[in-house]
Each structure stands twice: as structure tokens, then as C-alpha cells.
mmCIF file of N, CA, C and O in Angstrom:
data_model
loop_
_atom_site.group_PDB
_atom_site.id
_atom_site.type_symbol
_atom_site.label_atom_id
_atom_site.label_comp_id
_atom_site.label_asym_id
_atom_site.label_seq_id
_atom_site.Cartn_x
_atom_site.Cartn_y
_atom_site.Cartn_z
ATOM 1 N N MET O 1 140.386 -10.774 -90.294
ATOM 2 C CA MET O 1 139.488 -10.090 -91.191
ATOM 3 C C MET O 1 138.081 -10.149 -90.598
ATOM 4 O O MET O 1 137.617 -11.194 -90.188
ATOM 5 N N ALA O 2 137.400 -9.020 -90.547
ATOM 6 C CA ALA O 2 136.036 -8.967 -90.033
ATOM 7 C C ALA O 2 135.051 -9.105 -91.191
ATOM 8 O O ALA O 2 135.369 -8.782 -92.337
ATOM 9 N N LEU O 3 133.875 -9.575 -90.881
ATOM 10 C CA LEU O 3 132.820 -9.730 -91.880
ATOM 11 C C LEU O 3 132.365 -8.358 -92.344
ATOM 12 O O LEU O 3 132.008 -7.503 -91.540
ATOM 13 N N SER O 4 132.377 -8.142 -93.641
ATOM 14 C CA SER O 4 131.899 -6.888 -94.216
ATOM 15 C C SER O 4 130.421 -7.042 -94.537
ATOM 16 O O SER O 4 130.034 -7.932 -95.297
ATOM 17 N N THR O 5 129.581 -6.189 -93.947
ATOM 18 C CA THR O 5 128.141 -6.276 -94.205
ATOM 19 C C THR O 5 127.638 -5.114 -95.057
ATOM 20 O O THR O 5 126.474 -5.094 -95.444
ATOM 21 N N ALA O 6 128.516 -4.174 -95.366
ATOM 22 C CA ALA O 6 128.147 -3.085 -96.270
ATOM 23 C C ALA O 6 128.272 -3.604 -97.702
ATOM 24 O O ALA O 6 129.073 -4.492 -97.993
ATOM 25 N N SER O 7 127.476 -3.051 -98.604
ATOM 26 C CA SER O 7 127.535 -3.483 -99.996
ATOM 27 C C SER O 7 128.901 -3.167 -100.585
ATOM 28 O O SER O 7 129.405 -2.053 -100.461
ATOM 29 N N ASN O 8 129.493 -4.161 -101.206
ATOM 30 C CA ASN O 8 130.778 -3.984 -101.880
ATOM 31 C C ASN O 8 130.610 -3.906 -103.398
ATOM 32 O O ASN O 8 131.595 -3.880 -104.127
ATOM 33 N N PHE O 9 129.376 -3.878 -103.860
ATOM 34 C CA PHE O 9 129.088 -3.832 -105.285
ATOM 35 C C PHE O 9 128.810 -2.406 -105.720
ATOM 36 O O PHE O 9 128.075 -1.679 -105.056
ATOM 37 N N ALA O 10 129.392 -2.027 -106.850
ATOM 38 C CA ALA O 10 129.091 -0.714 -107.420
ATOM 39 C C ALA O 10 127.618 -0.649 -107.823
ATOM 40 O O ALA O 10 126.975 0.390 -107.704
ATOM 41 N N LYS O 11 127.093 -1.791 -108.284
ATOM 42 C CA LYS O 11 125.688 -1.885 -108.688
ATOM 43 C C LYS O 11 125.056 -3.100 -108.000
ATOM 44 O O LYS O 11 124.970 -4.186 -108.592
ATOM 45 N N PRO O 12 124.626 -2.949 -106.743
ATOM 46 C CA PRO O 12 124.095 -4.095 -106.004
ATOM 47 C C PRO O 12 122.882 -4.732 -106.668
ATOM 48 O O PRO O 12 122.693 -5.948 -106.589
ATOM 49 N N ASP O 13 122.058 -3.937 -107.351
ATOM 50 C CA ASP O 13 120.893 -4.509 -108.036
ATOM 51 C C ASP O 13 121.324 -5.465 -109.143
ATOM 52 O O ASP O 13 120.673 -6.482 -109.386
ATOM 53 N N ASP O 14 122.431 -5.158 -109.805
ATOM 54 C CA ASP O 14 122.939 -6.044 -110.850
ATOM 55 C C ASP O 14 123.425 -7.361 -110.263
ATOM 56 O O ASP O 14 123.241 -8.425 -110.862
ATOM 57 N N ALA O 15 124.040 -7.301 -109.088
ATOM 58 C CA ALA O 15 124.499 -8.523 -108.416
ATOM 59 C C ALA O 15 123.296 -9.386 -108.027
ATOM 60 O O ALA O 15 123.301 -10.605 -108.254
ATOM 61 N N PHE O 16 122.263 -8.745 -107.473
ATOM 62 C CA PHE O 16 121.046 -9.480 -107.106
ATOM 63 C C PHE O 16 120.416 -10.102 -108.344
ATOM 64 O O PHE O 16 120.023 -11.269 -108.345
ATOM 65 N N ARG O 17 120.351 -9.320 -109.414
ATOM 66 C CA ARG O 17 119.749 -9.796 -110.659
ATOM 67 C C ARG O 17 120.522 -10.998 -111.210
ATOM 68 O O ARG O 17 119.921 -11.958 -111.710
ATOM 69 N N ALA O 18 121.843 -10.974 -111.119
ATOM 70 C CA ALA O 18 122.657 -12.094 -111.604
ATOM 71 C C ALA O 18 122.332 -13.378 -110.850
ATOM 72 O O ALA O 18 122.239 -14.459 -111.452
ATOM 73 N N ILE O 19 122.125 -13.260 -109.549
ATOM 74 C CA ILE O 19 121.778 -14.440 -108.746
ATOM 75 C C ILE O 19 120.396 -14.948 -109.117
ATOM 76 O O ILE O 19 120.192 -16.157 -109.309
ATOM 77 N N VAL O 20 119.448 -14.046 -109.253
ATOM 78 C CA VAL O 20 118.090 -14.446 -109.638
ATOM 79 C C VAL O 20 118.096 -15.107 -111.011
ATOM 80 O O VAL O 20 117.490 -16.161 -111.219
ATOM 81 N N GLU O 21 118.799 -14.506 -111.956
ATOM 82 C CA GLU O 21 118.851 -15.043 -113.325
ATOM 83 C C GLU O 21 119.520 -16.416 -113.362
ATOM 84 O O GLU O 21 119.158 -17.254 -114.193
ATOM 85 N N ALA O 22 120.483 -16.649 -112.488
ATOM 86 C CA ALA O 22 121.154 -17.948 -112.448
ATOM 87 C C ALA O 22 120.178 -19.069 -112.106
ATOM 88 O O ALA O 22 120.384 -20.217 -112.498
ATOM 89 N N HIS O 23 119.086 -18.730 -111.418
ATOM 90 C CA HIS O 23 118.091 -19.725 -111.019
ATOM 91 C C HIS O 23 116.992 -19.918 -112.056
ATOM 92 O O HIS O 23 116.216 -20.874 -111.974
ATOM 93 N N ARG O 24 116.928 -19.025 -113.027
ATOM 94 C CA ARG O 24 115.850 -19.092 -114.024
ATOM 95 C C ARG O 24 115.893 -20.427 -114.781
ATOM 96 O O ARG O 24 116.935 -20.861 -115.249
ATOM 97 N N GLY O 25 114.761 -21.073 -114.846
ATOM 98 C CA GLY O 25 114.636 -22.323 -115.581
ATOM 99 C C GLY O 25 115.056 -23.559 -114.811
ATOM 100 O O GLY O 25 114.971 -24.670 -115.342
ATOM 101 N N LEU O 26 115.489 -23.384 -113.584
ATOM 102 C CA LEU O 26 115.908 -24.528 -112.774
ATOM 103 C C LEU O 26 114.733 -25.053 -111.958
ATOM 104 O O LEU O 26 113.853 -24.293 -111.551
ATOM 105 N N SER O 27 114.746 -26.342 -111.702
ATOM 106 C CA SER O 27 113.762 -26.921 -110.795
ATOM 107 C C SER O 27 114.111 -26.473 -109.374
ATOM 108 O O SER O 27 115.199 -25.927 -109.128
ATOM 109 N N ASP O 28 113.204 -26.713 -108.431
ATOM 110 C CA ASP O 28 113.490 -26.372 -107.030
ATOM 111 C C ASP O 28 114.737 -27.100 -106.539
ATOM 112 O O ASP O 28 115.578 -26.519 -105.838
ATOM 113 N N GLU O 29 114.874 -28.364 -106.929
ATOM 114 C CA GLU O 29 116.035 -29.149 -106.502
ATOM 115 C C GLU O 29 117.321 -28.596 -107.130
ATOM 116 O O GLU O 29 118.348 -28.452 -106.446
ATOM 117 N N GLN O 30 117.279 -28.272 -108.409
ATOM 118 C CA GLN O 30 118.447 -27.700 -109.070
ATOM 119 C C GLN O 30 118.802 -26.341 -108.473
ATOM 120 O O GLN O 30 119.978 -26.016 -108.309
ATOM 121 N N SER O 31 117.792 -25.561 -108.138
ATOM 122 C CA SER O 31 118.008 -24.256 -107.541
ATOM 123 C C SER O 31 118.691 -24.389 -106.178
ATOM 124 O O SER O 31 119.625 -23.641 -105.860
ATOM 125 N N ALA O 32 118.224 -25.345 -105.384
ATOM 126 C CA ALA O 32 118.853 -25.599 -104.073
ATOM 127 C C ALA O 32 120.292 -26.070 -104.255
ATOM 128 O O ALA O 32 121.188 -25.663 -103.500
ATOM 129 N N ASP O 33 120.537 -26.912 -105.257
ATOM 130 C CA ASP O 33 121.896 -27.384 -105.528
ATOM 131 C C ASP O 33 122.798 -26.225 -105.961
ATOM 132 O O ASP O 33 123.961 -26.151 -105.553
ATOM 133 N N LEU O 34 122.266 -25.326 -106.784
ATOM 134 C CA LEU O 34 123.031 -24.148 -107.200
ATOM 135 C C LEU O 34 123.390 -23.292 -105.991
ATOM 136 O O LEU O 34 124.534 -22.848 -105.853
ATOM 137 N N ASP O 35 122.409 -23.061 -105.112
ATOM 138 C CA ASP O 35 122.679 -22.269 -103.907
ATOM 139 C C ASP O 35 123.779 -22.910 -103.070
ATOM 140 O O ASP O 35 124.685 -22.217 -102.590
ATOM 141 N N ALA O 36 123.701 -24.224 -102.891
ATOM 142 C CA ALA O 36 124.709 -24.922 -102.085
ATOM 143 C C ALA O 36 126.088 -24.819 -102.729
ATOM 144 O O ALA O 36 127.088 -24.559 -102.043
ATOM 145 N N ALA O 37 126.144 -25.002 -104.041
ATOM 146 C CA ALA O 37 127.431 -24.908 -104.743
ATOM 147 C C ALA O 37 127.992 -23.491 -104.658
ATOM 148 O O ALA O 37 129.191 -23.298 -104.426
ATOM 149 N N LEU O 38 127.121 -22.504 -104.809
ATOM 150 C CA LEU O 38 127.557 -21.110 -104.739
ATOM 151 C C LEU O 38 128.087 -20.770 -103.347
ATOM 152 O O LEU O 38 129.122 -20.114 -103.210
ATOM 153 N N VAL O 39 127.410 -21.245 -102.316
ATOM 154 C CA VAL O 39 127.869 -21.013 -100.941
ATOM 155 C C VAL O 39 129.258 -21.620 -100.735
ATOM 156 O O VAL O 39 130.143 -20.977 -100.163
ATOM 157 N N LEU O 40 129.463 -22.830 -101.217
ATOM 158 C CA LEU O 40 130.762 -23.479 -101.034
ATOM 159 C C LEU O 40 131.869 -22.759 -101.802
ATOM 160 O O LEU O 40 132.974 -22.586 -101.288
ATOM 161 N N VAL O 41 131.575 -22.318 -103.032
ATOM 162 C CA VAL O 41 132.565 -21.588 -103.822
ATOM 163 C C VAL O 41 132.941 -20.282 -103.126
ATOM 164 O O VAL O 41 134.121 -19.937 -102.994
ATOM 165 N N LEU O 42 131.922 -19.550 -102.652
ATOM 166 C CA LEU O 42 132.188 -18.271 -101.997
ATOM 167 C C LEU O 42 132.854 -18.457 -100.632
ATOM 168 O O LEU O 42 133.708 -17.653 -100.253
ATOM 169 N N ALA O 43 132.477 -19.513 -99.906
ATOM 170 C CA ALA O 43 133.132 -19.792 -98.621
ATOM 171 C C ALA O 43 134.616 -20.080 -98.844
ATOM 172 O O ALA O 43 135.474 -19.609 -98.095
ATOM 173 N N ASN O 44 134.917 -20.827 -99.891
ATOM 174 C CA ASN O 44 136.320 -21.098 -100.211
ATOM 175 C C ASN O 44 137.043 -19.809 -100.585
ATOM 176 O O ASN O 44 138.196 -19.597 -100.196
ATOM 177 N N HIS O 45 136.381 -18.936 -101.306
ATOM 178 C CA HIS O 45 136.982 -17.658 -101.695
ATOM 179 C C HIS O 45 137.295 -16.814 -100.457
ATOM 180 O O HIS O 45 138.352 -16.180 -100.390
ATOM 181 N N ILE O 46 136.389 -16.828 -99.474
ATOM 182 C CA ILE O 46 136.629 -16.095 -98.228
ATOM 183 C C ILE O 46 137.859 -16.665 -97.537
ATOM 184 O O ILE O 46 138.754 -15.932 -97.127
ATOM 185 N N GLY O 47 137.891 -17.979 -97.393
ATOM 186 C CA GLY O 47 139.067 -18.650 -96.860
ATOM 187 C C GLY O 47 139.394 -18.346 -95.410
ATOM 188 O O GLY O 47 140.525 -18.545 -94.980
ATOM 189 N N ASP O 48 138.437 -17.852 -94.651
ATOM 190 C CA ASP O 48 138.670 -17.490 -93.256
ATOM 191 C C ASP O 48 137.525 -18.067 -92.430
ATOM 192 O O ASP O 48 136.385 -17.619 -92.545
ATOM 193 N N LEU O 49 137.824 -19.067 -91.607
ATOM 194 C CA LEU O 49 136.787 -19.767 -90.852
ATOM 195 C C LEU O 49 136.053 -18.852 -89.884
ATOM 196 O O LEU O 49 134.840 -18.968 -89.704
ATOM 197 N N ASP O 50 136.760 -17.906 -89.266
ATOM 198 C CA ASP O 50 136.105 -16.972 -88.347
ATOM 199 C C ASP O 50 135.076 -16.110 -89.086
ATOM 200 O O ASP O 50 133.965 -15.912 -88.605
ATOM 201 N N VAL O 51 135.447 -15.609 -90.254
ATOM 202 C CA VAL O 51 134.523 -14.797 -91.051
ATOM 203 C C VAL O 51 133.351 -15.655 -91.514
ATOM 204 O O VAL O 51 132.192 -15.227 -91.474
ATOM 205 N N LEU O 52 133.625 -16.872 -91.943
ATOM 206 C CA LEU O 52 132.561 -17.775 -92.375
ATOM 207 C C LEU O 52 131.578 -18.047 -91.238
ATOM 208 O O LEU O 52 130.358 -17.977 -91.427
ATOM 209 N N ASN O 53 132.098 -18.323 -90.035
ATOM 210 C CA ASN O 53 131.225 -18.570 -88.883
ATOM 211 C C ASN O 53 130.392 -17.332 -88.542
ATOM 212 O O ASN O 53 129.210 -17.446 -88.197
ATOM 213 N N GLU O 54 130.994 -16.152 -88.654
ATOM 214 C CA GLU O 54 130.260 -14.910 -88.407
ATOM 215 C C GLU O 54 129.152 -14.726 -89.441
ATOM 216 O O GLU O 54 128.027 -14.332 -89.111
ATOM 217 N N ALA O 55 129.459 -15.029 -90.700
ATOM 218 C CA ALA O 55 128.460 -14.909 -91.767
ATOM 219 C C ALA O 55 127.313 -15.903 -91.563
ATOM 220 O O ALA O 55 126.142 -15.557 -91.760
ATOM 221 N N ILE O 56 127.625 -17.113 -91.159
ATOM 222 C CA ILE O 56 126.591 -18.117 -90.888
ATOM 223 C C ILE O 56 125.680 -17.649 -89.765
ATOM 224 O O ILE O 56 124.455 -17.717 -89.870
ATOM 225 N N ALA O 57 126.273 -17.153 -88.690
ATOM 226 C CA ALA O 57 125.480 -16.678 -87.550
ATOM 227 C C ALA O 57 124.585 -15.507 -87.960
ATOM 228 O O ALA O 57 123.406 -15.459 -87.584
ATOM 229 N N LEU O 58 125.111 -14.577 -88.734
ATOM 230 C CA LEU O 58 124.326 -13.427 -89.188
ATOM 231 C C LEU O 58 123.172 -13.877 -90.084
ATOM 232 O O LEU O 58 122.036 -13.426 -89.915
ATOM 233 N N ALA O 59 123.457 -14.767 -91.003
ATOM 234 C CA ALA O 59 122.411 -15.256 -91.909
ATOM 235 C C ALA O 59 121.307 -15.972 -91.128
ATOM 236 O O ALA O 59 120.117 -15.789 -91.412
ATOM 237 N N LYS O 60 121.684 -16.769 -90.146
ATOM 238 C CA LYS O 60 120.671 -17.472 -89.339
ATOM 239 C C LYS O 60 119.829 -16.484 -88.537
ATOM 240 O O LYS O 60 118.604 -16.629 -88.455
ATOM 241 N N ARG O 61 120.475 -15.470 -87.955
ATOM 242 C CA ARG O 61 119.716 -14.457 -87.203
ATOM 243 C C ARG O 61 118.728 -13.741 -88.113
ATOM 244 O O ARG O 61 117.566 -13.541 -87.744
ATOM 245 N N ARG O 62 119.180 -13.350 -89.294
ATOM 246 C CA ARG O 62 118.297 -12.654 -90.230
ATOM 247 C C ARG O 62 117.136 -13.540 -90.661
ATOM 248 O O ARG O 62 116.006 -13.081 -90.774
ATOM 249 N N MET O 63 117.413 -14.809 -90.893
ATOM 250 C CA MET O 63 116.371 -15.746 -91.296
ATOM 251 C C MET O 63 115.346 -15.914 -90.173
ATOM 252 O O MET O 63 114.135 -15.868 -90.411
ATOM 253 N N LEU O 64 115.820 -16.076 -88.952
ATOM 254 C CA LEU O 64 114.920 -16.252 -87.810
ATOM 255 C C LEU O 64 114.124 -14.985 -87.543
ATOM 256 O O LEU O 64 112.930 -15.048 -87.248
ATOM 257 N N ASP O 65 114.761 -13.819 -87.655
ATOM 258 C CA ASP O 65 114.057 -12.550 -87.464
ATOM 259 C C ASP O 65 112.952 -12.379 -88.501
ATOM 260 O O ASP O 65 111.843 -11.965 -88.175
ATOM 261 N N ALA O 66 113.248 -12.712 -89.752
ATOM 262 C CA ALA O 66 112.254 -12.596 -90.822
ATOM 263 C C ALA O 66 111.096 -13.553 -90.581
ATOM 264 O O ALA O 66 109.930 -13.201 -90.784
ATOM 265 N N SER O 67 111.404 -14.744 -90.110
ATOM 266 C CA SER O 67 110.365 -15.735 -89.820
ATOM 267 C C SER O 67 109.473 -15.257 -88.679
ATOM 268 O O SER O 67 108.246 -15.391 -88.741
ATOM 269 N N GLN O 68 110.076 -14.682 -87.641
ATOM 270 C CA GLN O 68 109.293 -14.171 -86.514
ATOM 271 C C GLN O 68 108.411 -13.002 -86.945
ATOM 272 O O GLN O 68 107.258 -12.915 -86.528
ATOM 273 N N GLN O 69 108.929 -12.130 -87.780
ATOM 274 C CA GLN O 69 108.135 -10.995 -88.272
ATOM 275 C C GLN O 69 106.961 -11.485 -89.099
ATOM 276 O O GLN O 69 105.849 -10.963 -88.982
ATOM 277 N N GLN O 70 107.191 -12.498 -89.907
ATOM 278 C CA GLN O 70 106.117 -13.053 -90.733
ATOM 279 C C GLN O 70 105.029 -13.676 -89.856
ATOM 280 O O GLN O 70 103.840 -13.498 -90.106
ATOM 281 N N GLN O 71 105.436 -14.377 -88.810
ATOM 282 C CA GLN O 71 104.462 -14.987 -87.891
ATOM 283 C C GLN O 71 103.651 -13.918 -87.182
ATOM 284 O O GLN O 71 102.447 -14.053 -87.001
ATOM 285 N N GLN O 72 104.281 -12.820 -86.779
ATOM 286 C CA GLN O 72 103.580 -11.750 -86.086
ATOM 287 C C GLN O 72 102.582 -11.066 -87.018
ATOM 288 O O GLN O 72 101.495 -10.684 -86.594
ATOM 289 N N GLN O 73 102.914 -10.943 -88.280
ATOM 290 C CA GLN O 73 102.015 -10.308 -89.243
ATOM 291 C C GLN O 73 100.797 -11.175 -89.521
ATOM 292 O O GLN O 73 99.739 -10.675 -89.842
ATOM 293 N N GLN O 74 100.950 -12.481 -89.380
ATOM 294 C CA GLN O 74 99.852 -13.402 -89.644
ATOM 295 C C GLN O 74 98.882 -13.486 -88.474
ATOM 296 O O GLN O 74 97.786 -13.988 -88.612
ATOM 297 N N GLN O 75 99.280 -12.968 -87.318
ATOM 298 C CA GLN O 75 98.422 -13.062 -86.125
ATOM 299 C C GLN O 75 97.457 -11.902 -86.045
ATOM 300 O O GLN O 75 97.479 -10.903 -86.537
#
């Protein structure tokens, strides 16, 4: 199974909103714990180590790219 990067949600904004709302009222520590728990639940749902590794690599690349863009904008 290959990593799907296209939106699989009929209403992607609703999915984003659900994640944001799940964090409402939580402390930073609770929010981080929720994110970690959600990642583990979804990783288990995927159930494919190759897909999980691909998703991790993609997320890290996106995070690093965003960080580099932010640094360039500050210069």
C-alpha cells in the first residue's frame, strides 16, 4: 500500500476543525499528549510499517521546509 497524500475527506475543513476543536481547553502538555495518542491510534489503524515510515519522512520534510521558509522570511 502506498501513502495517500490526496485528501480522502469529503469535507477536509470539517476534519481540520475536528482536530482543532479536540485541543480546545487543553494545556500545552495535554495538547501534546493528545497529538501523541492520536498519532499512535492512526498509526495502528494504518497497520503498514512501510506506509508509516513514508508518512514520517514526508511529515519531517514538510516541517523542515516550513522552518527553512520561515527563517528566509525573517532575514
